[in-house]
Short mmCIF file of C-alpha atoms and ligand atoms in Angstrom, two decimals:
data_model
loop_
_atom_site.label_atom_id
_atom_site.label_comp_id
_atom_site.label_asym_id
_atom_site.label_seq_id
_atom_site.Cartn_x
_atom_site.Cartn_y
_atom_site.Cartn_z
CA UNK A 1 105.75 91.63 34.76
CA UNK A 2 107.51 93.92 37.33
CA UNK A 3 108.30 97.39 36.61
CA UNK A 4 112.16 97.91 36.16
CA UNK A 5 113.40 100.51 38.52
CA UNK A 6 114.57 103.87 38.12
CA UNK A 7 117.91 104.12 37.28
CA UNK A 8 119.00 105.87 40.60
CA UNK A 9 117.28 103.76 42.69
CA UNK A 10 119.35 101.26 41.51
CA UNK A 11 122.43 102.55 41.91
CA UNK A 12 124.49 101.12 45.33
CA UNK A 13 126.18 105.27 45.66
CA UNK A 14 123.38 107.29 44.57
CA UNK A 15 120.90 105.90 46.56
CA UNK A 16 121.52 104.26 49.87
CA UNK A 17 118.35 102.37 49.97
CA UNK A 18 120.20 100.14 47.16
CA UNK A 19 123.83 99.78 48.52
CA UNK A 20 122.49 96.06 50.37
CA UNK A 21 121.03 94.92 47.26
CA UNK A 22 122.86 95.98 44.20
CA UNK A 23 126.80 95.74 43.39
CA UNK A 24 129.14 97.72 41.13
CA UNK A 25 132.23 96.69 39.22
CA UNK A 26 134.96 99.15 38.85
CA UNK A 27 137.31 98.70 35.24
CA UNK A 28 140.97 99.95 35.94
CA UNK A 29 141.80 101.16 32.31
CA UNK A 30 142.93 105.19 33.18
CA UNK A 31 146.21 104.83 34.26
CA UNK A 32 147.30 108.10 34.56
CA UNK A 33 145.71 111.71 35.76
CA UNK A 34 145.75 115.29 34.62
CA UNK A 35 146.28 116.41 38.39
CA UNK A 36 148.22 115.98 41.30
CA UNK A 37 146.00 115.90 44.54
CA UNK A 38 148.30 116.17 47.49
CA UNK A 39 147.00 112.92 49.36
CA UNK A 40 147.16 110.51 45.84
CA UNK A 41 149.75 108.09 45.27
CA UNK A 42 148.33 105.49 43.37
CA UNK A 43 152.14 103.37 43.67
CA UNK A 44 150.58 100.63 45.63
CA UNK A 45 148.10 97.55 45.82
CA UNK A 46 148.21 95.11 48.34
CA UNK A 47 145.71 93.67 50.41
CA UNK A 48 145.97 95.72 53.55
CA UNK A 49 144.98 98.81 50.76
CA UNK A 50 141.92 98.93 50.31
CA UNK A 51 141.24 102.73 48.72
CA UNK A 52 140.71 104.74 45.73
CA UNK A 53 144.12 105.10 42.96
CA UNK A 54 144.81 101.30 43.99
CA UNK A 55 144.57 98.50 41.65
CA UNK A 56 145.63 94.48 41.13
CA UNK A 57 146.16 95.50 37.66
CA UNK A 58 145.16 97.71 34.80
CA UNK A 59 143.31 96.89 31.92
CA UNK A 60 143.27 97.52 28.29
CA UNK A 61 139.49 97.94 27.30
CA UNK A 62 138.95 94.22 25.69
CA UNK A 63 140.21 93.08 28.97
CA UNK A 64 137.69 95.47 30.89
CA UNK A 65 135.05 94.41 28.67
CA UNK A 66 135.92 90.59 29.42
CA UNK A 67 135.68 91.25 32.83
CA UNK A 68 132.48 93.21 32.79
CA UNK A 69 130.93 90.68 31.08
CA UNK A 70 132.31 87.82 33.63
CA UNK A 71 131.45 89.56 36.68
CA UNK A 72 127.87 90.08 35.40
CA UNK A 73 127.75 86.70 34.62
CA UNK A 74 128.07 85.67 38.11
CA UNK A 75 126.82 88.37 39.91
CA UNK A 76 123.25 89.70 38.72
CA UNK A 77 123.32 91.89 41.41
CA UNK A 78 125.75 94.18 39.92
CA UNK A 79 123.63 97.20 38.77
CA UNK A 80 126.99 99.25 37.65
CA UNK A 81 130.08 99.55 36.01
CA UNK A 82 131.83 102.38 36.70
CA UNK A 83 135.40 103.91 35.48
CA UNK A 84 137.40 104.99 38.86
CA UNK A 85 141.22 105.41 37.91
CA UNK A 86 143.51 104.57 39.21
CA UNK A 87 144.04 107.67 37.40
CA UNK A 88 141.19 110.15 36.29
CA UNK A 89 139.52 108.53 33.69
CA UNK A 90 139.82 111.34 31.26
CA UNK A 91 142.48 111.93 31.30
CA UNK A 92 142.88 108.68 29.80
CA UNK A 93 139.80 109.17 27.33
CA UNK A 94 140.86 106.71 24.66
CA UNK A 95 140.89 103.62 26.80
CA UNK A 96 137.55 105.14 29.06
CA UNK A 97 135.54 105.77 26.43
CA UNK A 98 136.25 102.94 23.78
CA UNK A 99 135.39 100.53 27.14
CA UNK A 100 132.48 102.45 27.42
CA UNK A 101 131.08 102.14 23.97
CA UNK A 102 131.69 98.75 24.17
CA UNK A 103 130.06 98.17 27.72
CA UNK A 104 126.77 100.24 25.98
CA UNK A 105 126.69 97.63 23.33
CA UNK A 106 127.18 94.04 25.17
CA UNK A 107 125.28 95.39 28.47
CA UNK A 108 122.75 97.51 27.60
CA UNK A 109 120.84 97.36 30.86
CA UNK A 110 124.20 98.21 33.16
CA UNK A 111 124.28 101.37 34.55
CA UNK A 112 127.11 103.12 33.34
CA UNK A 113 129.14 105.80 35.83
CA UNK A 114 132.26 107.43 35.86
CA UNK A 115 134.59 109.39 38.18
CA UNK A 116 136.71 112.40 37.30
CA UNK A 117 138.43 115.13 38.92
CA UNK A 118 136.43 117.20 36.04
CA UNK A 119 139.31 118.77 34.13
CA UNK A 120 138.81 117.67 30.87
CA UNK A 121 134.76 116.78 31.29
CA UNK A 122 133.83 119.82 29.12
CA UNK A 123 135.51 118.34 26.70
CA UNK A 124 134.24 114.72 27.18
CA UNK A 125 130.82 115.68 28.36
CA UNK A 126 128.61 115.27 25.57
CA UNK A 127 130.49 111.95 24.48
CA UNK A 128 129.39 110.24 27.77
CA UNK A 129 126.02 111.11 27.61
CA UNK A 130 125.67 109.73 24.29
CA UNK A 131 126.79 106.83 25.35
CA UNK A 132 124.36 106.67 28.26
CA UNK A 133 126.59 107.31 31.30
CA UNK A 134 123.66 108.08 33.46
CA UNK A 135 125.93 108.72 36.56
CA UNK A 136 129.08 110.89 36.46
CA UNK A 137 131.14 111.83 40.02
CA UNK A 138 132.96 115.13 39.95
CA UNK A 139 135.44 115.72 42.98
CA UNK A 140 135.44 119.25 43.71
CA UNK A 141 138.06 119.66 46.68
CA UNK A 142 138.06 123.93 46.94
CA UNK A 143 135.82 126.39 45.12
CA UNK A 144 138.26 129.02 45.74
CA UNK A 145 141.83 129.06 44.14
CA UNK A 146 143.69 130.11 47.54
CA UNK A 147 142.02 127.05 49.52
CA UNK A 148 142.82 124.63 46.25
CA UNK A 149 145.82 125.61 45.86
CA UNK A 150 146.80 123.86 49.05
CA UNK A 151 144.87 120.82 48.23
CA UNK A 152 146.65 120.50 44.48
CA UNK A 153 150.25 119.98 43.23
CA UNK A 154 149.63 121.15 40.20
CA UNK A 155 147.40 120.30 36.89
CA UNK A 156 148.28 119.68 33.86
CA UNK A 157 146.48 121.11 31.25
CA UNK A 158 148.52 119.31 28.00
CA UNK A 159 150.89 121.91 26.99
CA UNK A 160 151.60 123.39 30.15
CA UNK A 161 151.78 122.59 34.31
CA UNK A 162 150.02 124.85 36.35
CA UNK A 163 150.60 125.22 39.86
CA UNK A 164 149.20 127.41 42.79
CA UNK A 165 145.97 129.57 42.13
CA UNK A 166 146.32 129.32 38.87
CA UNK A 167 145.60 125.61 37.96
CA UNK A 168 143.60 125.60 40.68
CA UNK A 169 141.63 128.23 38.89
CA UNK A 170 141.71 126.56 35.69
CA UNK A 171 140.36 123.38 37.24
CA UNK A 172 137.45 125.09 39.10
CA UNK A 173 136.41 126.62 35.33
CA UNK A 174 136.51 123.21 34.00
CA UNK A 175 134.44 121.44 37.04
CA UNK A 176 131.72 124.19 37.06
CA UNK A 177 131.02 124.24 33.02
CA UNK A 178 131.41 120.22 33.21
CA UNK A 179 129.09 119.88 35.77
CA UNK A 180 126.32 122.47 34.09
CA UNK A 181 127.01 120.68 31.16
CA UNK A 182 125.84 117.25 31.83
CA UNK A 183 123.26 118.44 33.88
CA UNK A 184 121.93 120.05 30.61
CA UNK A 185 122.87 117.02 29.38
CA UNK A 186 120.25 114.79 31.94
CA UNK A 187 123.14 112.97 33.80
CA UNK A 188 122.89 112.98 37.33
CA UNK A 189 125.54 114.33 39.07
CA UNK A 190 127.28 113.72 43.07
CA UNK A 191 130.15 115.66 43.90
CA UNK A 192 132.73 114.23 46.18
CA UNK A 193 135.07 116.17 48.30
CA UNK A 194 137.91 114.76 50.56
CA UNK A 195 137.53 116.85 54.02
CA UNK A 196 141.56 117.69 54.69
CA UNK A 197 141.35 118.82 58.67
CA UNK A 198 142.97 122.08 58.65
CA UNK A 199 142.76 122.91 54.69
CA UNK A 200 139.54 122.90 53.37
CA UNK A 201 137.42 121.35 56.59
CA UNK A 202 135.51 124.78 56.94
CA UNK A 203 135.77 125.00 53.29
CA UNK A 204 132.56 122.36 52.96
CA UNK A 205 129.46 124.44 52.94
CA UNK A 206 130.64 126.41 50.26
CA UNK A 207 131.51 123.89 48.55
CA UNK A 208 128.12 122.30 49.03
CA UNK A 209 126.70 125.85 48.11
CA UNK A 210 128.56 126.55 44.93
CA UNK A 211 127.89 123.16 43.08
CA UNK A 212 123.97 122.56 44.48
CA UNK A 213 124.20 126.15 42.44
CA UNK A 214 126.21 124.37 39.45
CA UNK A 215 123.62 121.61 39.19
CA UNK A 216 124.90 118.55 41.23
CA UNK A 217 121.89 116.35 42.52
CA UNK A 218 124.51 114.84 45.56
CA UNK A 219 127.30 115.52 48.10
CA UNK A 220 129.87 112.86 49.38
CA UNK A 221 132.48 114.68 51.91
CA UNK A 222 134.92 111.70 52.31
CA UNK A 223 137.22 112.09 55.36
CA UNK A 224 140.56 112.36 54.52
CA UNK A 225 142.72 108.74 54.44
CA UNK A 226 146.19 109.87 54.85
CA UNK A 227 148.84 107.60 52.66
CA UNK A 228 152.05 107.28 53.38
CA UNK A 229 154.56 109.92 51.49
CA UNK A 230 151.92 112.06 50.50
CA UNK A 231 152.25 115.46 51.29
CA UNK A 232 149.24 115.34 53.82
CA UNK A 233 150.69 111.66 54.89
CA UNK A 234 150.47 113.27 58.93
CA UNK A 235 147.15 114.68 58.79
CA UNK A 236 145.04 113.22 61.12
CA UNK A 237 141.85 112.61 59.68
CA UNK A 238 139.09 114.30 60.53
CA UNK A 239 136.70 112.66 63.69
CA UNK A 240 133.40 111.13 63.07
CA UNK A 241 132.07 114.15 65.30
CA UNK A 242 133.50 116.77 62.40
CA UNK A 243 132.40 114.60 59.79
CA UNK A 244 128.72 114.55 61.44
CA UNK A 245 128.87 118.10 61.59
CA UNK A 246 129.96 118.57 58.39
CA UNK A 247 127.20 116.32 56.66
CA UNK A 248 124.48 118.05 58.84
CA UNK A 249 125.34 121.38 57.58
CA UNK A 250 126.25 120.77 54.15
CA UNK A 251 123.25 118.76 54.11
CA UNK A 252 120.88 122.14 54.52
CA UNK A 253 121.93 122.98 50.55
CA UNK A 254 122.41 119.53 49.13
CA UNK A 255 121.63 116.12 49.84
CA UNK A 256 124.73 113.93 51.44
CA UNK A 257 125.68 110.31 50.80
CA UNK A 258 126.96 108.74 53.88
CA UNK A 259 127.12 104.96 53.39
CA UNK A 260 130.77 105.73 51.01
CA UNK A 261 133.26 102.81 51.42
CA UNK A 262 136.40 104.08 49.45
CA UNK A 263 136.75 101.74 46.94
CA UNK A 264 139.07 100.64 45.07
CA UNK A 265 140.01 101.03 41.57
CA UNK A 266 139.09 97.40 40.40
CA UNK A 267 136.32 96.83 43.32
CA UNK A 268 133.38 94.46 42.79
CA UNK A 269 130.42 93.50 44.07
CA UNK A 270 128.55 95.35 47.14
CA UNK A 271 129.94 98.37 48.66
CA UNK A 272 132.15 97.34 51.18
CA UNK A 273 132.99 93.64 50.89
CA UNK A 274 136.23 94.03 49.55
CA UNK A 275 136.05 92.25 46.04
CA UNK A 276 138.25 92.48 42.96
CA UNK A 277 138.14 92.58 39.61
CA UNK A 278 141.00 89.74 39.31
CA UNK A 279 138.65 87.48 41.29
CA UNK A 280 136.41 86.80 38.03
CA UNK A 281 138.98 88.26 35.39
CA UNK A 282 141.52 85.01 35.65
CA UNK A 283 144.40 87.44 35.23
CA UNK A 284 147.30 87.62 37.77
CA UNK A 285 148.26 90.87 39.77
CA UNK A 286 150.54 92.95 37.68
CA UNK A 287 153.92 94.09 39.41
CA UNK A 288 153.42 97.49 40.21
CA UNK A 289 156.58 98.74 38.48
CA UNK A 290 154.76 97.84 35.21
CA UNK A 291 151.58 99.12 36.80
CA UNK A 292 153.56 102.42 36.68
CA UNK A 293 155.18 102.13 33.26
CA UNK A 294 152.02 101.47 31.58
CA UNK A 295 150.75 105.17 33.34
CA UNK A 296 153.43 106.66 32.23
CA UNK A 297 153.00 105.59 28.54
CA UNK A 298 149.54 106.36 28.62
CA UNK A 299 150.28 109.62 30.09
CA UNK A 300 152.40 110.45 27.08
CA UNK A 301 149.81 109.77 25.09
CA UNK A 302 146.83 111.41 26.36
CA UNK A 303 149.50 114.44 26.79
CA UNK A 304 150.13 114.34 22.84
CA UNK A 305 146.72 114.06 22.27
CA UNK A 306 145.63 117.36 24.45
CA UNK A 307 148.60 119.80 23.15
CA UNK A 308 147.31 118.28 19.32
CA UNK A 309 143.33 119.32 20.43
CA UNK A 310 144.85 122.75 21.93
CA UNK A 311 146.61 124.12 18.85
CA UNK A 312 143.35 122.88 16.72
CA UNK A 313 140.98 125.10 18.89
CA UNK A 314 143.25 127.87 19.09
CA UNK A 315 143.20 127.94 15.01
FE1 LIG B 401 132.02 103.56 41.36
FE2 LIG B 401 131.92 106.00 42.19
FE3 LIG B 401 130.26 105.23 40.30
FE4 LIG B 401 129.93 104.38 42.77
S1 LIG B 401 132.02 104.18 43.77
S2 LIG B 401 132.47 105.37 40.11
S3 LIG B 401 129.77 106.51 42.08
S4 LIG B 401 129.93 103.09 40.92
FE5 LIG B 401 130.59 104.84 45.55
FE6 LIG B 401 132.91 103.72 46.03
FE7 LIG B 401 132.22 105.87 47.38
FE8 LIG B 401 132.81 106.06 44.84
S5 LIG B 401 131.20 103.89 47.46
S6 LIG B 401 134.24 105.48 46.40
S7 LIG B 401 131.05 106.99 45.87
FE1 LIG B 402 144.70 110.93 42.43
FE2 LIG B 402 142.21 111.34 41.54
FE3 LIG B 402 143.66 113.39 42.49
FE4 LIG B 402 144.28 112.26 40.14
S1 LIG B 402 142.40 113.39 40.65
S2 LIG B 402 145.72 112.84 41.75
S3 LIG B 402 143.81 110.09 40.56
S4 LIG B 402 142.91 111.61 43.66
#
């Protein structure tokens, strides 16, 4: 009998020796986010957008777990299942985590990973490593106030909006006790960070420095994809050449993925083929106006929720 491999080296992001073989599926079920980045807009799906924030449809966690279960059916290749958005997945915990839960139970050999802009992950942290999320992506975008507060809009920490420095600094206290955290925790950790040409593009290596220093096992500077009527909508990305550059240097203080593809909220299958979750889910493509209700519902929600969990710890 073969020996099974190590979880990393099974995973298509963490490891690039895997990305050929092994698939992941991403679950849409976080419709809505904490945070406003100012190159998200997560209004649109069509097939000419191929990119994180976008999705056919969301999903309420049966449905995800339907889907997981079909997908692995017909791919065995698919190593993960990961939570992506379109919004920050916990910011939507409910729906993230009871999908989880159920995912440990049905698949209990799947990988499970998650990506969050790390706001509410000290909160969340020791729920997803009890439930075996091996893999967790934090995007850290600034680890100074003054450069994030060009990057962010504002976050939204339940009871109040914060903009400027001051979310900004709130966020960077939530990302850097998240991240030490899980790594307590044994979860292995990649940061991303979108490189914004003029805001944070000599903003990398410390960056890189502060979270090798925080515990993160991986770096994944994604170039900036401008989208139309976002505030950073006529940045031109940054070249390949600044990109290489980049990588090389933060590369001297933590390791670099370079093989990223951008994917979708509701990808499948190997990194950079372009699948959806609606080709093995059976479901149509939701209109996105109800794409957009449904995040603002949930929003309300998870917003109820966090002012109720507030007042508690304050008592
Ligand atoms: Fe998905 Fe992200 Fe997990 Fe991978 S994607 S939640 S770590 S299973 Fe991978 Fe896609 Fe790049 Fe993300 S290629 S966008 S890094
Ligand atoms: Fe969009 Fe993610 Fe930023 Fe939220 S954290 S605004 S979903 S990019």
């Amino acid at each position: 009998m073969s020996t099974p491999l190590p979880d990393s080296a099974r995973h298509p992001c963490f490891n690039p020796e895997a990305h050929r073989a092994f698939g992941r599926a991403h679950l849409p079920v976080a419709a809505s986010c904490n945070v406003q980045c100012g190159f998200c807009d997560r209004r649109y799906s069509c097939v000419n957008e191929s990119r994180p924030g976008v999705t056919a449809r969301l999903l309420t966690p049966h449905e995800a777990v339907d889907a997981a279960l079909r997908a692995v059916a017909r791919m065995p290749h698919l190593s993960v299942i990961g939570i992506a958005g379109p919004g920050d997945p916990l910011a939507n915990a409910a729906p993230t985590i009871e999908t989880l839960a159920e995912l440990r139970k049905t698949l209990p050999g799947i990988l499970l990973c998650l990506s969050t802009n790390g706001l509410a992950l000290p909160l969340h942290a020791q729920t997803l490593a009890d439930l075996g999320v091996g893999h967790v992506t934090v995007t850290v975008n600034a680890v100074r106030p003054d450069v994030g507060a060009a990057v962010y809009n504002w976050v939204d920490d339940g009871s109040k909006r914060l903009s400027g420095q001051q979310g900004v600094a709130l966020l960077l206290e939530r990302q850097e006790k998240g991240i030490r955290l899980l790594k307590s925790l044994g979860v292995t950790i990649k940061v991303n960070s979108v490189v914004i040409p003029g805001v944070n593009d000599t903003h990398m290596l410390d960056i890189a420095k502060a979270v090798a220093s925080w515990g993160a096992d991986l770096m994944n500077c994604i170039p900036l994809l401008p989208v139309a009527d976002t505030r950073f909508a006529i940045v031109s990305p940054p070249s390949a050449q600044l990109m290489h550059s980049i990588r090389a240097e933060a590369g001297e203080v933590i390791p670099q993925m370079r093989h990223c593809t951008r994917c979708r909220a509701d990808a499948l299958g190997l990194l950079g083929e372009d699948g959806q979750l609606e080709d093995v889910c059976g479901a149509q493509p939701q209109a996105q106006p109800q794409i957009r209700a449904q995040a603002r519902a949930q929003a309300q929600i998870q917003a109820q929720k966090t002012r109720l969990m507030n007042t508690v710890s304050r008592q």
